[in-house]
Every structure is written in structure tokens, then in C-alpha cells.
Short mmCIF file of C-alpha atoms in Angstrom, two decimals:
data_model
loop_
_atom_site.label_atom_id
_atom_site.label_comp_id
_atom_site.label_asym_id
_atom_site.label_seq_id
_atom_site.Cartn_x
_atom_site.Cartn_y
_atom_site.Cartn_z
CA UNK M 1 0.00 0.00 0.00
CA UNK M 2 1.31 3.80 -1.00
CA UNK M 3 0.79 5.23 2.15
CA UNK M 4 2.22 8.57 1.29
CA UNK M 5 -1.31 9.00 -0.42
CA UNK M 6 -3.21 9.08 2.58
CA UNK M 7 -0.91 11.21 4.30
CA UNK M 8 -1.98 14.94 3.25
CA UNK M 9 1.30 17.78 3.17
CA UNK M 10 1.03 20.70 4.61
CA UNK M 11 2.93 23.91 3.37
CA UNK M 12 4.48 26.34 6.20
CA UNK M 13 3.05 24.67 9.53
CA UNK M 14 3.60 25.17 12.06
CA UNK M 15 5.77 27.33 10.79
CA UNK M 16 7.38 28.59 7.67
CA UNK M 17 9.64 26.17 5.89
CA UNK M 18 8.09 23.12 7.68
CA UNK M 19 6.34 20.96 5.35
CA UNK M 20 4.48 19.26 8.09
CA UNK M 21 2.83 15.30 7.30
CA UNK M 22 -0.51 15.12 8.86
CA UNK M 23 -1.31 11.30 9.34
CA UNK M 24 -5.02 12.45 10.47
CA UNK M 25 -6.16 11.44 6.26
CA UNK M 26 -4.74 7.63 7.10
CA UNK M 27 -7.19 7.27 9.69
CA UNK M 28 -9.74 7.83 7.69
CA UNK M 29 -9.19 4.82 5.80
CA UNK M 30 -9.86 1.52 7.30
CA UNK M 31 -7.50 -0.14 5.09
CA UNK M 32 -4.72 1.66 5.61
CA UNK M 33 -5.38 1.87 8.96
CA UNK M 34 -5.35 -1.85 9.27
CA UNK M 35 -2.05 -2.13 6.74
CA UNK M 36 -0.40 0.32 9.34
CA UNK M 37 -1.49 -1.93 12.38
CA UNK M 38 -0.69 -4.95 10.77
CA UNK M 39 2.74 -4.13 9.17
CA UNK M 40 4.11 -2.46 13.23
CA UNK M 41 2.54 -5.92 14.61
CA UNK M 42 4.30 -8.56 11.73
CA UNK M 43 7.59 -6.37 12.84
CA UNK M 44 7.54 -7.19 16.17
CA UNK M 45 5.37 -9.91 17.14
CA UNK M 46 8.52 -12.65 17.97
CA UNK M 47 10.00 -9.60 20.06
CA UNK M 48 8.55 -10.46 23.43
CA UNK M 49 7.44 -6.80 23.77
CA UNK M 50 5.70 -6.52 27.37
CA UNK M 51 4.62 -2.67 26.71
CA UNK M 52 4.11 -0.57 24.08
CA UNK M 53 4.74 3.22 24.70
CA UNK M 54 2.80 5.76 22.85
CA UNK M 55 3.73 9.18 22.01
CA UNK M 56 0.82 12.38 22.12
CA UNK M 57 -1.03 11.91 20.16
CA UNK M 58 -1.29 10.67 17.19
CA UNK M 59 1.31 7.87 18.69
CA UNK M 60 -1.55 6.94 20.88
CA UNK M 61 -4.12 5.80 18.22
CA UNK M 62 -1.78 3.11 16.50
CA UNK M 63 -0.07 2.14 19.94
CA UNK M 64 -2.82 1.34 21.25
CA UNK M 65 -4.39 -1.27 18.55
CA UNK M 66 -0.70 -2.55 17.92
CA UNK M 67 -0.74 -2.90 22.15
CA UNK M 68 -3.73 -5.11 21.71
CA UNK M 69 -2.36 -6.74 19.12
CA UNK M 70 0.85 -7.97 20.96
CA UNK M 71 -1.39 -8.86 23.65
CA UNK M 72 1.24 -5.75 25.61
CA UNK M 73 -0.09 -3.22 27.97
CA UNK M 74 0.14 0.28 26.74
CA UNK M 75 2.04 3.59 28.09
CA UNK M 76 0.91 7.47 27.22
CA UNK M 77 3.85 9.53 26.77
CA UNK M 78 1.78 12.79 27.47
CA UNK M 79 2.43 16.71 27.37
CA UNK M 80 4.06 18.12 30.66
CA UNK M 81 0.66 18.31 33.71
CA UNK M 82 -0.88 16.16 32.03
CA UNK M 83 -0.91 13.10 33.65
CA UNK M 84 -2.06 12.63 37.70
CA UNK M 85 0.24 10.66 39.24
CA UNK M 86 4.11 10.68 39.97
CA UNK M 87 5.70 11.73 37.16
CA UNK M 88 9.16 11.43 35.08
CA UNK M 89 10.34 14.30 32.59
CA UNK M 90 12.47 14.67 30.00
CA UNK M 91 13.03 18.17 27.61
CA UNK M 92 13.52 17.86 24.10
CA UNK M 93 14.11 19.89 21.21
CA UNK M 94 12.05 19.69 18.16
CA UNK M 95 12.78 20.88 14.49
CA UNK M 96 10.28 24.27 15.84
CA UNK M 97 10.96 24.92 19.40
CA UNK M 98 11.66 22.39 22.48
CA UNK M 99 9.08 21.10 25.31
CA UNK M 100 8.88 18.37 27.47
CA UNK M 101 7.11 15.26 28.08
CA UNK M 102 6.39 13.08 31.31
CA UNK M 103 5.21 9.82 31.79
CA UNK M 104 4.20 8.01 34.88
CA UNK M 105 7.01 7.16 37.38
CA UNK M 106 5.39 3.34 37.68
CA UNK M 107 4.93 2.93 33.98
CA UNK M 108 7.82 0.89 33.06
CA UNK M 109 10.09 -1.79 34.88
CA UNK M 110 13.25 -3.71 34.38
CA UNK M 111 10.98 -6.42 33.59
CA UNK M 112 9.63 -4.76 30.26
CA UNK M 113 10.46 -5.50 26.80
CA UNK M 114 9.58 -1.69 25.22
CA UNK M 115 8.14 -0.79 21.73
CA UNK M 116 8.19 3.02 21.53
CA UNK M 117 5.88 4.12 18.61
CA UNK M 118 5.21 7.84 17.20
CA UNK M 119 3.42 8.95 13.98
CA UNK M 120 6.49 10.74 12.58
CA UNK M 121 10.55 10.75 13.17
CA UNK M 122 11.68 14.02 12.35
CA UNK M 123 14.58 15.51 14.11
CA UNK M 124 14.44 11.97 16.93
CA UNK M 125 14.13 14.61 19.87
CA UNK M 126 10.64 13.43 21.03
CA UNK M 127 11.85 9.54 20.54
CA UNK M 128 15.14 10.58 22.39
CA UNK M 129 13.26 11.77 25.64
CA UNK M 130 10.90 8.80 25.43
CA UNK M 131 13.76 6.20 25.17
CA UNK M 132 15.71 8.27 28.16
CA UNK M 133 12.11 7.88 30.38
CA UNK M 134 12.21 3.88 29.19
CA UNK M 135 15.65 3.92 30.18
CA UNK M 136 15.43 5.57 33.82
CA UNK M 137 13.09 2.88 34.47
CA UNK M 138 15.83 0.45 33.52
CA UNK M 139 13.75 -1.81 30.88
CA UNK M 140 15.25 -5.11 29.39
CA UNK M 141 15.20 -3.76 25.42
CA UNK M 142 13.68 -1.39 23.64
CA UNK M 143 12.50 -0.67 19.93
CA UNK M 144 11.08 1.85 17.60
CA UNK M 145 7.99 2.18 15.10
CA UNK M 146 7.43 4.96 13.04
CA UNK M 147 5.21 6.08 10.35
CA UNK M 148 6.96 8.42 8.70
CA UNK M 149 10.73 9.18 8.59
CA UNK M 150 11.85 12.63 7.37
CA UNK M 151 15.45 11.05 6.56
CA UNK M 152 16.61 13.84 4.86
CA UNK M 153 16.91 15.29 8.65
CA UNK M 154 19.64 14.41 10.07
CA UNK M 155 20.44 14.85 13.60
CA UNK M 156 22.74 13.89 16.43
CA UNK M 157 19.33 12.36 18.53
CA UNK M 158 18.59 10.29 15.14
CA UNK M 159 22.49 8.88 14.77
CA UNK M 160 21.74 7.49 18.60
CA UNK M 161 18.43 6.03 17.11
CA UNK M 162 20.39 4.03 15.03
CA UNK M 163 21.67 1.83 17.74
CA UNK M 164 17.98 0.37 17.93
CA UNK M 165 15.66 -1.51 15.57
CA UNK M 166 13.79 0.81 14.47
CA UNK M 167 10.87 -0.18 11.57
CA UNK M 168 9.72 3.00 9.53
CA UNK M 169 6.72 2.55 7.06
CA UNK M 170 7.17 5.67 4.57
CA UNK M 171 10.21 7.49 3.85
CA UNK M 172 10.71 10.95 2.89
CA UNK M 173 14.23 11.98 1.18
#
């Protein structure tokens, strides 16, 4: 399936000179939806993954469903305040600005086997904090999922990426 079809472009957001890949459009339809949930589960269904991490929040929706498909519990990586309980934080930068997301201290163990999905991999800051909360928590392995992969960014946070598995579904040079 050509995913970059259902994935609509858009010129100059959030800001000028970002060509920013809204993944909203997939979700409309079922089949790609289903090819997208499929594809992340075939890559790592003989990985022993024990939870699947989700970033906000578009990482949430296939997360989720590939969660359920691995038979995994699931993890929100959320926007700092807002999630109720003890917290861990990491700042990142992002290819507009920087920010910081938090996660719940009791999320992850050294028990956990840790798939860390987001919608899109641009300059690896957001995957870079999530894989520093996995690793203050001291999990067995981790991997990563994308959707989309903006290679022709190239960053010092997505050379360390490299040193994980990492499955990307569309690819933009």
C-alpha cells in the first residue's frame, strides 16, 4: 500500500519552511489503517514486547491497537501536567521549538520489553526523551515504530536512534 497518499502535506506549519505530514487522512481509511497496524505488529510480534509506549497523540491511536495486538499493555507519553500521578520528565528539542514530556514514574520496569511508537521521526528529539524515560526505568530492550521518517533530517538524537531496531513505514528523502 502507498501510504504517502493518505498522508496529506502541509505547506508552512507550524511554521514557515516546515512541510508538516498530517497522518489524520490515514485514519480515515480503514485499510490503511489496518495495513499500518498490521505491518508495526508482523515487525515485532517474535519480540517479546511486554509494553508498548505511545507518544501524544497521534502515537496513541496506532499504539494502542498494535498494544492489543501484541497482547502488551500500553504507556501514554503525554504533554508536561498532564498526567495525575508521579511523574518522570524529559526536555527535548524539536525541528520548531523544544518542550517536554512526562510519563508516569510506575509505567515501566526492568521487567519490560519496550516498543516506543510515534506517527512521525523528524529531528528523533521526542523519541530521544521517550527512550531516556524507558531507560530511567531500567527496561530489558527497547525498539522503535514509526510512520513516517523525514530522513533527509539528520540529527545527532537520530544517529543514537540508530543503535535500535527501528521499523519505519514511509520514507521521505
Amino acid at each position: 500500500m502507498d501510504l504517502k497518499k493518505e498522508i496529506r502535506e502541509i505547506a508552512d506549519y507550524p511554521k514557515e519552511g516546515i512541510s508538516f505530514k498530517d497522518i489524520t487522512t490515514l485514519f480515515k481509511n480503514r485499510d490503511a489503517v489496518r495495513y499500518v497496524t498490521e505491518s508495526i505488529y508482523h515487525g515485532f510480534k517474535d519480540k517479546g514486547i511486554t509494553k508498548v509506549v505511545g507518544l501524544e497523540a497521534r502515537g496513541f491511536v496506532f499504539g494502542g491497537a498494535v498494544a492489543n495486538q501484541l497482547n502488551a499493555g500500553f504507556v501514554p507519553i503525554r504533554k508536561r501536567g498532564k498526567l495525575p500521578s508521579e511523574i518522570l520528565q524529559e526536555t527535548y528539542e524539536l525541528e520548531y521549538g523544544s518542550d517536554v514530556v512526562e510519563m508516569h514514574a510506575d509505567a515501566l520496569s526492568n521487567e519490560d520489553i519496550v516498543l516506543i511508537h510515534d506517527d512521525l521521526l523528524a529531528t528523533g528529539g521526542t523519541a530521544v526523551a521517550a527512550l531516556k524515560l524507558a531507560q530511567k526505568c531500567g527496561v530489558k530492550q527497547i525498539y522503535f515504530s514509526f510512520i513516517c521518517d523525514l530522513e533527509f533530517i539528520d540529527t545527532p538524537n537520530k544517529q543514537l536512534l540508530r543503535d535500535y531496531e527501528t521499523q519505519v513505514l514511509v520514507k521521505y528523502n
